[in-house]
Structure formats: structure tokens, C-alpha cells
């Protein structure tokens, strides 16, 4: 039996091993750069044993911020031929070579949590970060809203790459002219755990479209075939607005705009309720069609400060249905696939966000159970990228930063 202290020591070691000096890679090989939301979670992990390093992680992320406020989903600090698509494919011109899309904006939430652990010394750090985080938030509010819900322009932006949420939209896309390219992901891990070629062709096609439009948001709004209002982007942005408001108030800033943003986003979150499905769902804003998917992101409502009794009943049911909740797709759905990435597996990072939300909204029992089951999963199956929700078996990459960080910050010691 490994003790929980031993696992914490291993978790720490994972963060240290994946540290590339100022930023952390999700895992060596498969993901050799700095990823936006992974980095925010890594920071929270570091905060459990090295708070200065925690701040540095977020500060490095914001060094990649574009002039217009956008914070890219990947920063290519040092080129690595083992990853595709690299900086030459994206063709972006930010301060650090990067991708041209974003990821769920959880950095503000993590920065606020880190500040709570480092109140005095952290004040100067958060004061410097605050205007940058606000600028990114304003960029999202300016470019990505549809009826108040936050849209994604690429499946990668949501962090839920091959979720069935995008299936209908992807089916309508023509990627016949995408050209030849060599995938690198399937050279690192089992292709049965990864997205299909059909999906990959469309991911690359969307990158080609963004590049042709020079990542100009107005042009993309007019031309891109992919725009989906989604629970991940909407709930994390709403949460970020609340955290930014709290930070702003502590710093004595005027938070009237954030107040208004929160109202808009709350109204937007309500537009993601699919009454026929009885769940928060993704909505294709170009076709008006529902995706019809209950994903793990559907349960991020509490993280956003949104209460919903039907979601709570659903959560209790799925926690009974699978050994290791929360599955990224409804186990009863035709599209469910226990090992394929975001079409079924359990992801510790999303569990942590769901659990934080549950605790904030007073659902202590569910929050504790979820943290305990996530802790058991990591204890029994290691710091994997994601896990089979029925057997717990590890899938995707190993030695994974955010799984280790989740252990240190939330799931360990339960
Ligand atoms: C995959 C995941 C995404 C994550 C990235 C790096 O693309 O779907 O959520 O940020 O890997 O770990």
C-alpha cells in the first residue's frame, strides 16, 4: 500500500519533472509546450509546495498575451518537432509563437485561489496580473458571445477536443482539401485513445481557415463554419467574471463592468439548457441545433455559481452508475466510448472544477464523494491523462501535470 504522503511526493515530482523553467508541459512527448488551462491547474498544484513558482506559471502564460487581449491555448516557447500542428502551421504573430485560439479561461479562478494562500506577498503579483486577466476577459466578452453564452470557434478551445458535442457541426464541414499532414499524437500513445482521422482533418482545416483570415475575429465570425455555444466556455467565463470581480473589489477597482458581464453570462448560461435533454448542452449557433450531449462540462454549472436541481439529480445518478465519475459523456449515449478521450473517459481536472463548484454551492456530500473517488482513481491508476470510468484503467499520456496538480490541490488527503 502506498501512503497518501508517498503519492503526494510523487505528484510533486511530476510537476518538477514537467517544469521547463517558468512553465510546465502537460506531459513530455505528447504535449511538449505550455497549454493554457493545464498551466492554470499546474499553478494551483505548485501553490501547495512552492507558491512563488505558482505565480510564475501564470505570469509566463500572460507573457504570451496578444495586444488585443487574447491569451493563446498553446505557447510554443521552444520548438519541438514531436508535436503537430506547430507554430509554422498556425502562423500567428503574438509576443511568443503560439496557436490562434484560446482555452477555458480558468486562470483568473486559479490566481484568486493562489492569492488566498499568499495574501500579503501575493498582492503585488495579483495587482500586475489583474489588468491582463481583465483584458482577456473583455476580449472574450467582445468576440465570443451569442445570446450571452460563450462560443467556441474550434473544438480545441473548449479543451474537450473530440466530444460528441461537435459531431453535427463537424459532419457539415468539408475538409476534403485539407492536404497531407502527419499526425504526431498517435506516435506517442495508442490511436484507439485518440480522436479519429475524420476529426483531425477538421481540426486542421479550421486552423487553415483561421490562418487564412489572419486570426481576425470579425472575419472568423463572418466566415468560419464552426461556432458553438458551449457549457465549458460559458461556465468557466462566468466563474472567471465572478473571481475577477472579487479580486477587483479587494484591490479597490471599479467592478461595474464585471457586474454587467455576470448578468449577461448568467442569461447566456440559461440559453444552454436543453429542455428535451434535461441538461446543459452545446448549441450550434449557425444551425441553431442542439448537440444533445450530457458531458462532464454540463456539470460545471455550480462552478459558475448556477444552481440546478435536475443537474444535481443527474450527477447523483451518474455517480452511482460508474465506479469513477464523472464520465465525459453519458454512459447511455450511442456515442459513449470508455477510452476515447472526451467521448466517455473521466478527467480529474474537470472533476476538480465540478467539485469546487459543488462545495461553493453547499453540496458538501457530493463534493467530498467526488474528491474521494478521484483520489482513489489516482491512487490506484496513477497520474494518467484520463481514465476509463468503469474500470479506472489509465488512458492517453502518463506522468500528467494536471492530474498530479489535482491530487495535490484537491483529491489527495481525503
Ligand atoms: C488535449 C486536451 C486538452 C488539454 C491538452 C493538453 O488537447 O483535450 O484539454 O489542454 O490536451 O493537456
GROMACS .gro file of N, CA and C and ligand atoms in nm, residues 25-27 30-39 73-74 83 103-104 155-162 194-195 200 341-342 347 349-350 385-386 400-402, ligand 1:
model
  129
   25UNK      N    1   0.504   2.164  -1.897
   25UNK     CA    2   0.439   2.095  -2.009
   25UNK      C    3   0.337   1.997  -1.950
   26UNK      N    4   0.225   1.970  -2.021
   26UNK     CA    5   0.127   1.874  -1.967
   26UNK      C    6   0.190   1.736  -1.946
   27UNK      N    7   0.267   1.689  -2.045
   27UNK     CA    8   0.347   1.569  -2.030
   27UNK      C    9   0.453   1.571  -2.141
   30UNK      N   10   0.404   1.388  -2.582
   30UNK     CA   11   0.272   1.414  -2.642
   30UNK      C   12   0.237   1.563  -2.646
   31UNK      N   13   0.265   1.634  -2.537
   31UNK     CA   14   0.233   1.778  -2.529
   31UNK      C   15   0.355   1.856  -2.478
   32UNK      N   16   0.448   1.890  -2.566
   32UNK     CA   17   0.576   1.948  -2.521
   32UNK      C   18   0.579   2.100  -2.505
   33UNK      N   19   0.462   2.165  -2.495
   33UNK     CA   20   0.459   2.312  -2.483
   33UNK      C   21   0.376   2.354  -2.363
   34UNK      N   22   0.353   2.486  -2.352
   34UNK     CA   23   0.267   2.535  -2.243
   34UNK      C   24   0.123   2.546  -2.292
   35UNK      N   25   0.035   2.471  -2.229
   35UNK     CA   26  -0.108   2.478  -2.261
   35UNK      C   27  -0.177   2.566  -2.159
   36UNK      N   28  -0.271   2.645  -2.205
   36UNK     CA   29  -0.334   2.748  -2.123
   36UNK      C   30  -0.403   2.696  -1.996
   37UNK      N   31  -0.504   2.611  -2.011
   37UNK     CA   32  -0.576   2.574  -1.888
   37UNK      C   33  -0.500   2.470  -1.808
   38UNK      N   34  -0.417   2.390  -1.872
   38UNK     CA   35  -0.330   2.299  -1.798
   38UNK      C   36  -0.240   2.378  -1.704
   39UNK      N   37  -0.191   2.491  -1.757
   39UNK     CA   38  -0.097   2.573  -1.685
   39UNK      C   39  -0.161   2.634  -1.560
   73UNK      N   40  -0.408   2.931  -2.664
   73UNK     CA   41  -0.422   2.799  -2.600
   73UNK      C   42  -0.290   2.725  -2.588
   74UNK      N   43  -0.196   2.751  -2.680
   74UNK     CA   44  -0.062   2.692  -2.666
   74UNK      C   45   0.043   2.801  -2.687
   83UNK      N   46   0.555   1.751  -3.204
   83UNK     CA   47   0.415   1.792  -3.192
   83UNK      C   48   0.365   1.852  -3.323
  103UNK      N   49  -0.840   2.880  -2.468
  103UNK     CA   50  -0.889   2.762  -2.394
  103UNK      C   51  -0.975   2.814  -2.279
  104UNK      N   52  -1.045   2.726  -2.206
  104UNK     CA   53  -1.130   2.775  -2.098
  104UNK      C   54  -1.052   2.867  -2.003
  155UNK      N   55  -1.293   2.297  -3.173
  155UNK     CA   56  -1.311   2.202  -3.063
  155UNK      C   57  -1.199   2.210  -2.959
  156UNK      N   58  -1.078   2.243  -3.002
  156UNK     CA   59  -0.964   2.251  -2.908
  156UNK      C   60  -0.980   2.363  -2.807
  157UNK      N   61  -1.060   2.466  -2.841
  157UNK     CA   62  -1.074   2.578  -2.747
  157UNK      C   63  -1.141   2.537  -2.618
  158UNK      N   64  -1.234   2.444  -2.627
  158UNK     CA   65  -1.309   2.403  -2.508
  158UNK      C   66  -1.226   2.312  -2.421
  159UNK      N   67  -1.114   2.263  -2.475
  159UNK     CA   68  -1.035   2.163  -2.404
  159UNK      C   69  -1.097   2.025  -2.412
  160UNK      N   70  -1.214   2.012  -2.478
  160UNK     CA   71  -1.281   1.882  -2.490
  160UNK      C   72  -1.280   1.843  -2.638
  161UNK      N   73  -1.161   1.818  -2.687
  161UNK     CA   74  -1.134   1.809  -2.830
  161UNK      C   75  -1.236   1.730  -2.913
  162UNK      N   76  -1.255   1.602  -2.881
  162UNK     CA   77  -1.341   1.519  -2.968
  162UNK      C   78  -1.475   1.487  -2.904
  194UNK      N   79  -0.734   0.811  -2.901
  194UNK     CA   80  -0.722   0.946  -2.958
  194UNK      C   81  -0.835   0.976  -3.058
  195UNK      N   82  -0.849   1.102  -3.098
  195UNK     CA   83  -0.950   1.137  -3.199
  195UNK      C   84  -0.925   1.064  -3.332
  200UNK      N   85  -0.961   1.481  -3.698
  200UNK     CA   86  -0.833   1.552  -3.713
  200UNK      C   87  -0.828   1.637  -3.839
  341UNK      N   88  -1.080   0.948  -2.519
  341UNK     CA   89  -1.059   1.090  -2.495
  341UNK      C   90  -1.179   1.159  -2.430
  342UNK      N   91  -1.252   1.245  -2.501
  342UNK     CA   92  -1.363   1.318  -2.440
  342UNK      C   93  -1.498   1.258  -2.475
  347UNK      N   94  -1.197   1.266  -1.644
  347UNK     CA   95  -1.082   1.357  -1.640
  347UNK      C   96  -1.077   1.420  -1.502
  349UNK      N   97  -0.917   1.672  -1.392
  349UNK     CA   98  -0.923   1.818  -1.390
  349UNK      C   99  -1.069   1.867  -1.390
  350UNK      N  100  -1.152   1.808  -1.474
  350UNK     CA  101  -1.291   1.854  -1.478
  350UNK      C  102  -1.360   1.816  -1.345
  385UNK      N  103  -0.345   1.080  -1.806
  385UNK     CA  104  -0.414   1.194  -1.868
  385UNK      C  105  -0.564   1.185  -1.841
  386UNK      N  106  -0.621   1.066  -1.857
  386UNK     CA  107  -0.764   1.042  -1.833
  386UNK      C  108  -0.783   0.893  -1.807
  400UNK      N  109   0.116   1.293  -1.594
  400UNK     CA  110   0.045   1.410  -1.641
  400UNK      C  111   0.037   1.521  -1.536
  401UNK      N  112   0.076   1.640  -1.578
  401UNK     CA  113   0.082   1.754  -1.486
  401UNK      C  114  -0.049   1.780  -1.414
  402UNK      N  115  -0.160   1.794  -1.491
  402UNK     CA  116  -0.280   1.838  -1.420
  402UNK      C  117  -0.338   1.731  -1.329
  415LIG     C1  118  -0.572   1.782  -2.507
  415LIG     C2  119  -0.691   1.806  -2.416
  415LIG     C3  120  -0.689   1.948  -2.365
  415LIG     C4  121  -0.556   1.976  -2.299
  415LIG     C5  122  -0.437   1.938  -2.387
  415LIG     C6  123  -0.306   1.938  -2.312
  415LIG     O1  124  -0.578   1.860  -2.622
  415LIG     O2  125  -0.811   1.778  -2.481
  415LIG     O3  126  -0.795   1.972  -2.276
  415LIG     O4  127  -0.547   2.108  -2.261
  415LIG     O5  128  -0.454   1.809  -2.438
  415LIG     O6  129  -0.311   1.857  -2.200
   0.00000   0.00000   0.00000
